[in-house]
Short mmCIF file of C-alpha atoms and ligand atoms in Angstrom, two decimals:
data_model
loop_
_atom_site.label_atom_id
_atom_site.label_comp_id
_atom_site.label_asym_id
_atom_site.label_seq_id
_atom_site.Cartn_x
_atom_site.Cartn_y
_atom_site.Cartn_z
CA UNK A 21 -0.16 -0.11 0.06
CA UNK A 22 1.17 3.51 -1.09
CA UNK A 23 1.90 5.84 2.41
CA UNK A 24 3.01 9.26 2.10
CA UNK A 25 5.60 10.26 4.71
CA UNK A 26 4.26 13.01 7.05
CA UNK A 27 6.67 15.06 5.34
CA UNK A 28 5.32 14.45 1.89
CA UNK A 29 1.97 15.48 3.32
CA UNK A 30 3.19 18.63 4.65
CA UNK A 31 4.77 19.40 1.34
CA UNK A 32 1.52 18.72 -0.66
CA UNK A 33 -0.42 20.84 1.44
CA UNK A 34 2.29 23.73 0.88
CA UNK A 35 2.84 23.31 -2.80
CA UNK A 36 -0.38 21.75 -3.88
CA UNK A 37 1.00 18.72 -5.98
CA UNK A 38 2.89 15.53 -5.77
CA UNK A 39 4.06 13.17 -8.67
CA UNK A 40 5.34 10.62 -9.61
CA UNK A 41 3.61 7.29 -7.92
CA UNK A 42 3.45 4.38 -10.05
CA UNK A 43 0.14 2.83 -9.90
CA UNK A 44 -0.11 0.21 -13.05
CA UNK A 45 2.29 -2.08 -14.46
CA UNK A 46 3.20 -1.96 -18.04
CA UNK A 47 0.83 -4.72 -19.20
CA UNK A 48 -2.42 -2.89 -17.24
CA UNK A 49 -1.58 0.34 -19.02
CA UNK A 50 -1.65 -1.84 -22.20
CA UNK A 51 -5.07 -3.16 -21.49
CA UNK A 52 -6.35 0.14 -20.87
CA UNK A 53 -4.84 2.05 -23.89
CA UNK A 54 -5.85 -0.85 -26.25
CA UNK A 55 -9.48 -0.77 -24.89
CA UNK A 56 -9.59 3.18 -25.50
CA UNK A 57 -8.03 2.80 -29.11
CA UNK A 58 -10.29 -0.12 -30.14
CA UNK A 59 -13.14 1.89 -29.28
CA UNK A 60 -11.65 4.92 -31.31
CA UNK A 61 -10.59 2.82 -34.24
CA UNK A 62 -14.30 1.37 -33.97
CA UNK A 63 -15.70 4.92 -34.37
CA UNK A 64 -13.47 5.89 -37.05
CA UNK A 65 -11.56 8.52 -34.81
CA UNK A 66 -10.28 9.93 -31.86
CA UNK A 67 -12.59 10.46 -28.72
CA UNK A 68 -15.16 13.06 -29.52
CA UNK A 69 -15.25 16.02 -27.04
CA UNK A 70 -18.79 14.48 -25.65
CA UNK A 71 -17.11 11.37 -24.68
CA UNK A 72 -14.17 12.82 -22.80
CA UNK A 73 -16.07 13.75 -19.43
CA UNK A 74 -17.64 11.44 -17.09
CA UNK A 75 -15.89 8.83 -19.21
CA UNK A 76 -15.90 6.10 -16.29
CA UNK A 77 -19.62 5.58 -17.42
CA UNK A 78 -18.43 4.50 -20.78
CA UNK A 79 -15.34 2.50 -19.91
CA UNK A 80 -15.81 -0.05 -17.36
CA UNK A 81 -11.94 -0.38 -16.95
CA UNK A 82 -11.99 3.20 -15.78
CA UNK A 83 -15.05 2.76 -13.31
CA UNK A 84 -12.44 -0.27 -11.78
CA UNK A 85 -9.69 2.60 -11.92
CA UNK A 86 -11.62 5.14 -9.80
CA UNK A 87 -12.44 2.50 -7.36
CA UNK A 88 -8.71 0.88 -7.34
CA UNK A 89 -6.90 0.92 -3.88
CA UNK A 90 -3.66 1.74 -5.46
CA UNK A 91 -5.17 5.28 -6.42
CA UNK A 92 -7.63 5.52 -3.70
CA UNK A 93 -4.97 5.24 -0.77
CA UNK A 94 -2.97 8.23 -1.34
CA UNK A 95 -6.10 10.16 -2.07
CA UNK A 96 -7.59 8.89 1.21
CA UNK A 97 -4.49 10.40 3.19
CA UNK A 98 -5.02 13.90 1.68
CA UNK A 99 -8.58 14.12 1.78
CA UNK A 100 -9.98 11.78 4.22
CA UNK A 101 -11.93 8.20 4.26
CA UNK A 102 -15.28 9.40 2.33
CA UNK A 103 -14.63 9.93 -1.21
CA UNK A 104 -16.46 10.68 -3.89
CA UNK A 105 -15.35 10.86 -7.74
CA UNK A 106 -17.11 13.66 -9.30
CA UNK A 107 -15.31 13.29 -12.98
CA UNK A 108 -13.14 11.51 -15.07
CA UNK A 109 -11.65 13.36 -18.08
CA UNK A 110 -9.45 12.28 -21.26
CA UNK A 111 -6.75 14.57 -22.29
CA UNK A 112 -5.37 13.26 -25.60
CA UNK A 113 -2.83 15.09 -27.43
CA UNK A 114 -2.10 13.42 -31.15
CA UNK A 115 1.48 13.00 -31.86
CA UNK A 116 3.12 16.17 -33.53
CA UNK A 117 -0.09 18.21 -32.31
CA UNK A 118 -0.24 21.91 -31.63
CA UNK A 119 -2.88 21.22 -28.67
CA UNK A 120 -1.83 22.70 -25.51
CA UNK A 121 -3.43 23.65 -22.14
CA UNK A 122 -3.20 27.47 -21.09
CA UNK A 123 -2.64 28.03 -17.42
CA UNK A 124 -5.72 28.02 -15.49
CA UNK A 125 -7.30 27.00 -12.07
CA UNK A 126 -10.08 24.50 -12.10
CA UNK A 127 -11.64 26.10 -8.86
CA UNK A 128 -12.91 28.82 -11.04
CA UNK A 129 -15.02 26.55 -13.31
CA UNK A 130 -16.02 23.46 -11.86
CA UNK A 131 -18.90 25.07 -9.75
CA UNK A 132 -17.56 22.86 -6.46
CA UNK A 133 -17.89 24.36 -2.87
CA UNK A 134 -14.61 22.62 -1.29
CA UNK A 135 -11.00 23.38 -1.43
CA UNK A 136 -9.99 19.55 -0.98
CA UNK A 137 -10.98 18.57 -4.57
CA UNK A 138 -8.21 16.56 -6.04
CA UNK A 139 -7.22 15.49 -9.58
CA UNK A 140 -5.21 12.48 -10.27
CA UNK A 141 -3.98 12.28 -13.72
CA UNK A 142 -2.84 8.88 -15.00
CA UNK A 143 -0.12 8.46 -18.27
CA UNK A 144 -1.27 6.05 -20.56
CA UNK A 145 1.47 6.78 -22.83
CA UNK A 146 4.76 8.84 -22.17
CA UNK A 147 3.91 12.31 -20.77
CA UNK A 148 7.32 13.87 -21.13
CA UNK A 149 8.52 17.40 -21.54
CA UNK A 150 8.71 16.86 -25.33
CA UNK A 151 5.05 15.27 -25.39
CA UNK A 152 3.54 18.16 -23.60
CA UNK A 153 3.43 16.94 -19.85
CA UNK A 154 1.65 19.45 -17.37
CA UNK A 155 3.18 22.11 -15.37
CA UNK A 156 2.27 23.60 -12.39
CA UNK A 157 2.74 26.85 -10.14
CA UNK A 158 3.82 25.74 -6.66
CA UNK A 159 1.67 27.19 -3.41
CA UNK A 160 -0.94 29.28 -6.14
CA UNK A 161 -3.82 26.81 -4.43
CA UNK A 162 -3.39 28.47 -1.33
CA UNK A 163 -4.07 32.10 -2.54
CA UNK A 164 -7.11 33.82 -4.17
CA UNK A 165 -8.36 32.67 -7.60
CA UNK A 166 -6.39 34.61 -10.26
CA UNK A 167 -8.13 36.31 -13.17
CA UNK A 168 -8.88 34.45 -16.01
CA UNK A 169 -9.72 35.59 -19.82
CA UNK A 170 -11.72 33.20 -22.20
CA UNK A 171 -9.64 33.07 -25.38
CA UNK A 172 -11.34 30.76 -27.27
CA UNK A 173 -7.96 29.57 -28.81
CA UNK A 174 -8.60 26.40 -31.84
CA UNK A 175 -5.58 24.39 -30.22
CA UNK A 176 -6.53 25.04 -26.47
CA UNK A 177 -8.10 22.17 -24.81
CA UNK A 178 -10.14 23.86 -22.53
CA UNK A 179 -13.79 24.86 -22.90
CA UNK A 180 -13.42 28.34 -23.16
CA UNK A 181 -9.64 28.61 -23.89
CA UNK A 182 -9.86 30.09 -20.42
CA UNK A 183 -6.05 31.78 -19.51
CA UNK A 184 -4.90 33.46 -16.08
CA UNK A 185 -3.96 36.71 -17.28
CA UNK A 186 -1.68 37.81 -14.28
CA UNK A 187 0.09 36.02 -11.42
CA UNK A 188 1.85 33.31 -13.40
CA UNK A 189 5.53 33.40 -13.42
CA UNK A 190 6.65 30.74 -15.99
CA UNK A 191 10.10 30.50 -14.51
CA UNK A 192 8.86 29.11 -11.22
CA UNK A 193 6.85 26.55 -12.86
CA UNK A 194 7.32 23.07 -11.89
CA UNK A 195 7.12 20.36 -14.90
CA UNK A 196 5.71 16.82 -13.92
CA UNK A 197 6.81 14.14 -16.60
CA UNK A 198 5.12 10.92 -16.03
CA UNK A 199 5.92 7.42 -17.39
CA UNK A 200 2.67 5.24 -18.34
CA UNK A 201 1.00 3.98 -15.30
CA UNK A 202 2.27 6.67 -13.36
CA UNK A 203 -0.08 9.29 -11.44
CA UNK A 204 0.24 12.99 -10.21
CA UNK A 205 -1.78 14.44 -7.80
CA UNK A 206 -2.81 18.22 -7.65
CA UNK A 207 -5.27 20.47 -5.82
CA UNK A 208 -7.86 21.79 -8.19
CA UNK A 209 -6.87 25.46 -7.24
CA UNK A 210 -3.24 25.22 -8.40
CA UNK A 211 -2.43 27.05 -11.44
CA UNK A 212 -1.66 24.50 -14.10
CA UNK A 213 -0.89 24.18 -18.09
CA UNK A 214 0.61 22.21 -20.73
CA UNK A 215 2.36 22.75 -23.91
CA UNK A 216 2.22 21.11 -27.51
CA UNK A 217 2.96 17.44 -28.11
CA UNK A 218 6.16 17.13 -30.00
CA UNK A 219 6.78 13.42 -29.89
CA UNK A 220 5.74 10.87 -32.23
CA UNK A 221 3.57 9.09 -30.02
CA UNK A 222 0.10 10.06 -28.98
CA UNK A 223 -0.12 11.83 -25.46
CA UNK A 224 -2.80 9.86 -23.49
CA UNK A 225 -4.09 10.65 -19.92
CA UNK A 226 -7.15 10.36 -18.13
CA UNK A 227 -7.80 12.65 -14.86
CA UNK A 228 -9.74 11.60 -12.21
CA UNK A 229 -11.25 14.16 -9.84
CA UNK A 230 -11.91 13.20 -6.21
CA UNK A 231 -13.78 15.17 -3.42
CA UNK A 232 -14.81 14.69 0.06
CA UNK A 233 -18.84 14.25 0.18
CA UNK A 234 -19.52 17.49 1.62
CA UNK A 235 -18.59 19.51 -1.51
CA UNK A 236 -21.80 20.86 -2.92
CA UNK A 237 -22.28 22.08 -6.65
CA UNK A 238 -23.17 25.81 -6.37
CA UNK A 239 -23.25 26.64 -10.32
CA UNK A 240 -25.35 24.04 -11.56
CA UNK A 241 -28.85 22.82 -10.32
CA UNK A 242 -27.85 19.25 -10.88
CA UNK A 243 -24.63 16.86 -10.36
CA UNK A 244 -23.74 13.34 -10.21
CA UNK A 245 -20.63 11.59 -8.48
CA UNK A 246 -19.65 7.87 -7.83
CA UNK A 247 -19.05 7.08 -3.94
CA UNK A 248 -15.83 5.13 -4.23
CA UNK A 249 -14.82 4.85 -0.67
CA UNK A 250 -16.70 4.93 2.63
CA UNK A 251 -20.00 6.75 3.06
CA UNK A 252 -21.87 9.97 1.88
CA UNK A 253 -24.09 11.18 4.67
CA UNK A 254 -24.61 14.50 2.80
CA UNK A 255 -26.11 13.15 -0.71
CA UNK A 256 -25.37 16.40 -2.26
CA UNK A 257 -24.57 14.43 -5.90
CA UNK A 258 -26.79 11.88 -7.69
CA UNK A 259 -25.10 8.46 -7.50
CA UNK A 260 -23.61 7.59 -10.75
CA UNK A 261 -24.50 3.77 -11.95
CA UNK A 262 -21.70 1.40 -12.24
CA UNK A 263 -21.36 0.21 -15.68
CA UNK A 264 -21.34 -3.83 -16.12
CA UNK A 265 -19.46 -3.54 -19.63
CA UNK A 266 -17.96 -1.01 -21.69
CA UNK A 267 -20.82 1.06 -23.34
CA UNK A 268 -23.45 -0.31 -21.06
CA UNK A 269 -26.59 1.46 -22.50
CA UNK A 270 -28.07 2.67 -18.99
CA UNK A 271 -24.72 3.85 -18.23
CA UNK A 272 -24.18 5.46 -21.36
CA UNK A 273 -27.44 7.37 -21.02
CA UNK A 274 -26.62 8.66 -17.69
CA UNK A 275 -23.28 9.93 -19.03
CA UNK A 276 -25.23 11.91 -21.87
CA UNK A 277 -26.98 13.66 -19.13
CA UNK A 278 -24.19 13.95 -16.65
CA UNK A 279 -21.97 15.36 -19.28
CA UNK A 280 -24.37 17.93 -20.46
CA UNK A 281 -25.19 19.09 -17.03
CA UNK A 282 -21.20 19.56 -16.46
CA UNK A 283 -20.76 21.41 -19.72
CA UNK A 284 -23.52 23.85 -18.52
CA UNK A 285 -21.71 24.53 -15.45
CA UNK A 286 -18.23 24.85 -17.30
CA UNK A 287 -19.97 27.61 -19.73
CA UNK A 288 -21.79 29.47 -16.86
CA UNK A 289 -21.30 32.93 -17.67
CA UNK A 290 -19.16 32.54 -21.02
CA UNK A 291 -19.70 34.32 -24.02
CA UNK A 292 -20.01 31.45 -26.27
CA UNK A 293 -20.52 27.67 -25.83
CA UNK A 294 -18.65 25.99 -28.21
CA UNK A 295 -19.44 22.44 -26.53
CA UNK A 296 -20.23 19.58 -29.30
CA UNK A 297 -22.52 17.55 -27.37
O1 AKG B 3 -3.49 17.35 -19.47
C1 AKG B 3 -3.35 18.34 -19.60
O2 AKG B 3 -2.37 18.87 -20.43
C2 AKG B 3 -3.93 19.15 -18.49
C3 AKG B 3 -4.85 18.91 -17.59
C4 AKG B 3 -5.26 19.63 -16.62
O3 AKG B 3 -5.49 20.57 -16.87
C5 AKG B 3 -5.99 18.84 -15.53
O4 AKG B 3 -5.84 17.76 -15.13
O5 AKG B 3 -6.84 19.72 -14.76
#
């Protein structure tokens, strides 16, 4: 079982990130990647934007992963024994693509009340400096939410191309390269970004967003989450169904409703909604 040292927990609280932790073997990563890419081949192209969010409702192996002790043990040590998974989200940059993620803080857009929400980012292919791994601004999760501007750049993977306009010092950024099967963890308040993929392989990551059950959705009227450990005494989120197989029809129907509700939250107050749902 993975265990943080007291020092590492203190460091996480101060800096807002931790990496790497190896959670999957090479064989296990291959099973996940093959399943994703078999599905993409069957639909004739990469995941569509409507399939990126709440993806554990589409892929059974991803629902298994959000319940995997190798992921939940470190999460529990950071946010406590009762854990909801709010979302799972694919981040795929094709080889030699200009796709990038501008500096942003997720707390500004997700409509969640808690300061304790964590993103666990799992690499399913090499996330190197060359392929555009994530980088973070240590400590920014502890300050005010920084000003953002919606820029809608066509290569920006964020919904509205939101970008922090002040308060990021690129020279102080920390790169978080990961090997396939490794995770990084960051507090969703931290400023983070990533560059283009200049490598010959796809950069495939999937993030899993965990939170304590006393979190509330304060922008949308309805939201959902999976109870993955402990108990939920508050019941602030509708429980997501557990798929029995990939593309289980009931779970797919729920995913479509949940992804639409999430999109409304992410675009709340935006000048333009460019979602393709
Ligand atoms: O995958 C990336 O490059 C960015 C991911 C990200 O913004 C996130 O996990 O919150």
